[in-house]
């Protein structure tokens, strides 16, 4: 599982399948697993990884979604359509909070410079089965940036 890790700085859109599946992020320095995610929506892994995690314009501008944890990005605003935007991807948001990164370009560049990504297609599994697999992997592996499903 996840034998092939891609440098996030070198991966191109067509390297990522349209299938649903599970993806993982690792540090470049020691290949530590830091995040596990699922891609079960339309567009599958490609949409989740390329159009969301690696897309600087994937920002949340609804202030109702901002929390105190987002204060660095709110207080150092990046404007998107003339509104303050924070990172919308849960993984990117967690990384940005940890390293005090600006939303969008800064956080995406950080991912590309520091992380590897791997993914596995599971087109024969249901979305519920993929969600269960993701949850089990997070509980077992305890990646640093996964917030949900962690057992302390």
Short mmCIF file of C-alpha atoms in Angstrom, two decimals:
data_model
loop_
_atom_site.label_atom_id
_atom_site.label_comp_id
_atom_site.label_asym_id
_atom_site.label_seq_id
_atom_site.Cartn_x
_atom_site.Cartn_y
_atom_site.Cartn_z
CA UNK A 1 0.00 0.00 0.00
CA UNK A 2 1.36 3.42 -1.03
CA UNK A 3 4.67 2.16 -2.34
CA UNK A 4 4.87 5.04 -4.81
CA UNK A 5 5.31 8.44 -3.20
CA UNK A 6 5.22 11.50 -5.42
CA UNK A 7 7.10 14.73 -4.75
CA UNK A 8 4.30 17.28 -4.31
CA UNK A 9 6.45 19.82 -6.16
CA UNK A 10 6.78 17.61 -9.24
CA UNK A 11 3.41 15.88 -9.48
CA UNK A 12 1.20 16.91 -12.39
CA UNK A 13 -2.57 16.76 -12.66
CA UNK A 14 -2.66 13.70 -14.91
CA UNK A 15 -0.50 11.69 -12.46
CA UNK A 16 -3.52 11.62 -10.15
CA UNK A 17 -6.37 9.24 -11.03
CA UNK A 18 -10.02 10.23 -11.20
CA UNK A 19 -10.88 7.14 -9.12
CA UNK A 20 -12.12 7.29 -5.56
CA UNK A 21 -9.62 6.20 -2.94
CA UNK A 22 -7.30 7.00 -0.04
CA UNK A 23 -4.34 9.36 -0.11
CA UNK A 24 -1.50 9.98 2.32
CA UNK A 25 0.98 12.79 2.91
CA UNK A 26 4.57 12.29 4.14
CA UNK A 27 7.47 14.53 5.08
CA UNK A 28 10.25 14.66 2.49
CA UNK A 29 12.96 14.56 5.15
CA UNK A 30 12.17 11.19 6.72
CA UNK A 31 8.95 10.03 5.00
CA UNK A 32 6.96 10.31 8.23
CA UNK A 33 3.25 9.77 7.61
CA UNK A 34 1.50 13.01 8.59
CA UNK A 35 -2.00 12.83 7.07
CA UNK A 36 -4.48 10.29 5.71
CA UNK A 37 -7.48 11.39 3.68
CA UNK A 38 -10.23 9.98 1.52
CA UNK A 39 -11.48 11.09 -1.86
CA UNK A 40 -14.98 9.76 -2.48
CA UNK A 41 -16.65 12.60 -4.35
CA UNK A 42 -17.00 13.29 -8.04
CA UNK A 43 -13.54 13.68 -9.56
CA UNK A 44 -12.08 11.33 -6.96
CA UNK A 45 -8.44 11.57 -5.98
CA UNK A 46 -7.59 14.12 -8.67
CA UNK A 47 -10.20 16.61 -7.52
CA UNK A 48 -9.30 16.20 -3.85
CA UNK A 49 -5.54 16.43 -4.27
CA UNK A 50 -5.07 18.67 -7.32
CA UNK A 51 -8.13 20.92 -7.19
CA UNK A 52 -8.26 21.30 -3.43
CA UNK A 53 -5.03 20.55 -1.52
CA UNK A 54 -2.72 21.86 -4.25
CA UNK A 55 -4.94 24.69 -5.53
CA UNK A 56 -4.03 28.06 -3.95
CA UNK A 57 -7.50 29.41 -4.85
CA UNK A 58 -9.26 26.75 -2.77
CA UNK A 59 -10.12 29.17 0.04
CA UNK A 60 -12.95 29.58 2.53
CA UNK A 61 -14.36 33.12 2.60
CA UNK A 62 -17.42 32.57 4.80
CA UNK A 63 -16.52 34.25 8.07
CA UNK A 64 -18.96 31.91 9.86
CA UNK A 65 -16.42 29.13 9.17
CA UNK A 66 -13.49 31.01 10.74
CA UNK A 67 -12.42 29.98 14.25
CA UNK A 68 -9.93 31.35 16.75
CA UNK A 69 -7.44 28.78 15.37
CA UNK A 70 -7.55 30.71 12.08
CA UNK A 71 -6.49 34.01 13.63
CA UNK A 72 -3.09 34.08 11.90
CA UNK A 73 -4.63 33.80 8.44
CA UNK A 74 -7.46 36.20 9.31
CA UNK A 75 -5.03 38.77 10.77
CA UNK A 76 -2.68 38.41 7.76
CA UNK A 77 -5.35 38.37 5.11
CA UNK A 78 -5.21 36.97 1.62
CA UNK A 79 -8.08 38.33 -0.43
CA UNK A 80 -10.16 36.11 -2.67
CA UNK A 81 -12.89 37.87 -4.66
CA UNK A 82 -12.38 40.91 -2.38
CA UNK A 83 -13.05 38.83 0.75
CA UNK A 84 -10.65 37.47 3.36
CA UNK A 85 -9.96 33.81 2.63
CA UNK A 86 -8.49 31.09 4.80
CA UNK A 87 -7.34 27.66 3.65
CA UNK A 88 -10.35 25.44 3.04
CA UNK A 89 -8.65 22.04 2.80
CA UNK A 90 -8.55 20.49 6.29
CA UNK A 91 -5.01 19.22 5.75
CA UNK A 92 -3.68 22.50 4.36
CA UNK A 93 -5.41 24.42 7.15
CA UNK A 94 -3.80 22.20 9.80
CA UNK A 95 -0.34 22.66 8.28
CA UNK A 96 -0.86 26.43 7.94
CA UNK A 97 -1.93 26.70 11.58
CA UNK A 98 1.13 24.74 12.74
CA UNK A 99 3.65 26.77 10.71
CA UNK A 100 1.90 30.18 10.57
CA UNK A 101 1.46 30.20 6.81
CA UNK A 102 -0.61 32.64 4.80
CA UNK A 103 -3.62 31.18 3.02
CA UNK A 104 -3.38 30.02 -0.57
CA UNK A 105 -0.02 30.41 -2.30
CA UNK A 106 2.12 30.25 0.86
CA UNK A 107 0.50 27.13 2.25
CA UNK A 108 0.48 25.34 -1.14
CA UNK A 109 4.17 26.20 -1.69
CA UNK A 110 4.93 24.82 1.76
CA UNK A 111 3.20 21.53 0.90
CA UNK A 112 5.05 21.31 -2.40
CA UNK A 113 8.42 22.07 -0.83
CA UNK A 114 8.15 19.80 2.19
CA UNK A 115 5.87 16.85 1.47
CA UNK A 116 5.36 13.73 -0.59
CA UNK A 117 1.96 12.36 -1.53
CA UNK A 118 0.80 8.84 -2.24
CA UNK A 119 -2.61 7.53 -3.24
CA UNK A 120 -4.42 4.30 -3.86
CA UNK A 121 -7.51 3.86 -6.03
CA UNK A 122 -10.35 1.81 -4.60
CA UNK A 123 -12.94 1.85 -7.37
CA UNK A 124 -14.28 -1.54 -6.21
CA UNK A 125 -15.12 -0.23 -2.72
CA UNK A 126 -18.17 1.80 -1.76
CA UNK A 127 -17.75 5.30 -0.36
CA UNK A 128 -18.81 3.92 3.04
CA UNK A 129 -16.12 1.23 2.87
CA UNK A 130 -13.50 3.84 1.96
CA UNK A 131 -14.62 6.04 4.87
CA UNK A 132 -14.31 3.06 7.24
CA UNK A 133 -10.85 2.21 5.87
CA UNK A 134 -9.71 5.83 6.28
CA UNK A 135 -10.99 5.91 9.88
CA UNK A 136 -9.28 2.60 10.75
CA UNK A 137 -5.98 3.77 9.23
CA UNK A 138 -6.09 7.08 11.13
CA UNK A 139 -6.79 5.30 14.43
CA UNK A 140 -3.98 2.81 13.79
CA UNK A 141 -1.34 5.16 12.33
CA UNK A 142 -2.18 8.38 14.25
CA UNK A 143 -0.89 10.89 11.66
CA UNK A 144 0.09 14.26 13.11
CA UNK A 145 -2.33 16.40 11.08
CA UNK A 146 -5.46 14.26 11.23
CA UNK A 147 -7.85 15.88 13.66
CA UNK A 148 -10.81 13.48 13.41
CA UNK A 149 -10.82 9.84 14.48
CA UNK A 150 -7.81 10.23 16.78
CA UNK A 151 -7.90 8.23 19.97
CA UNK A 152 -5.73 9.78 22.64
#
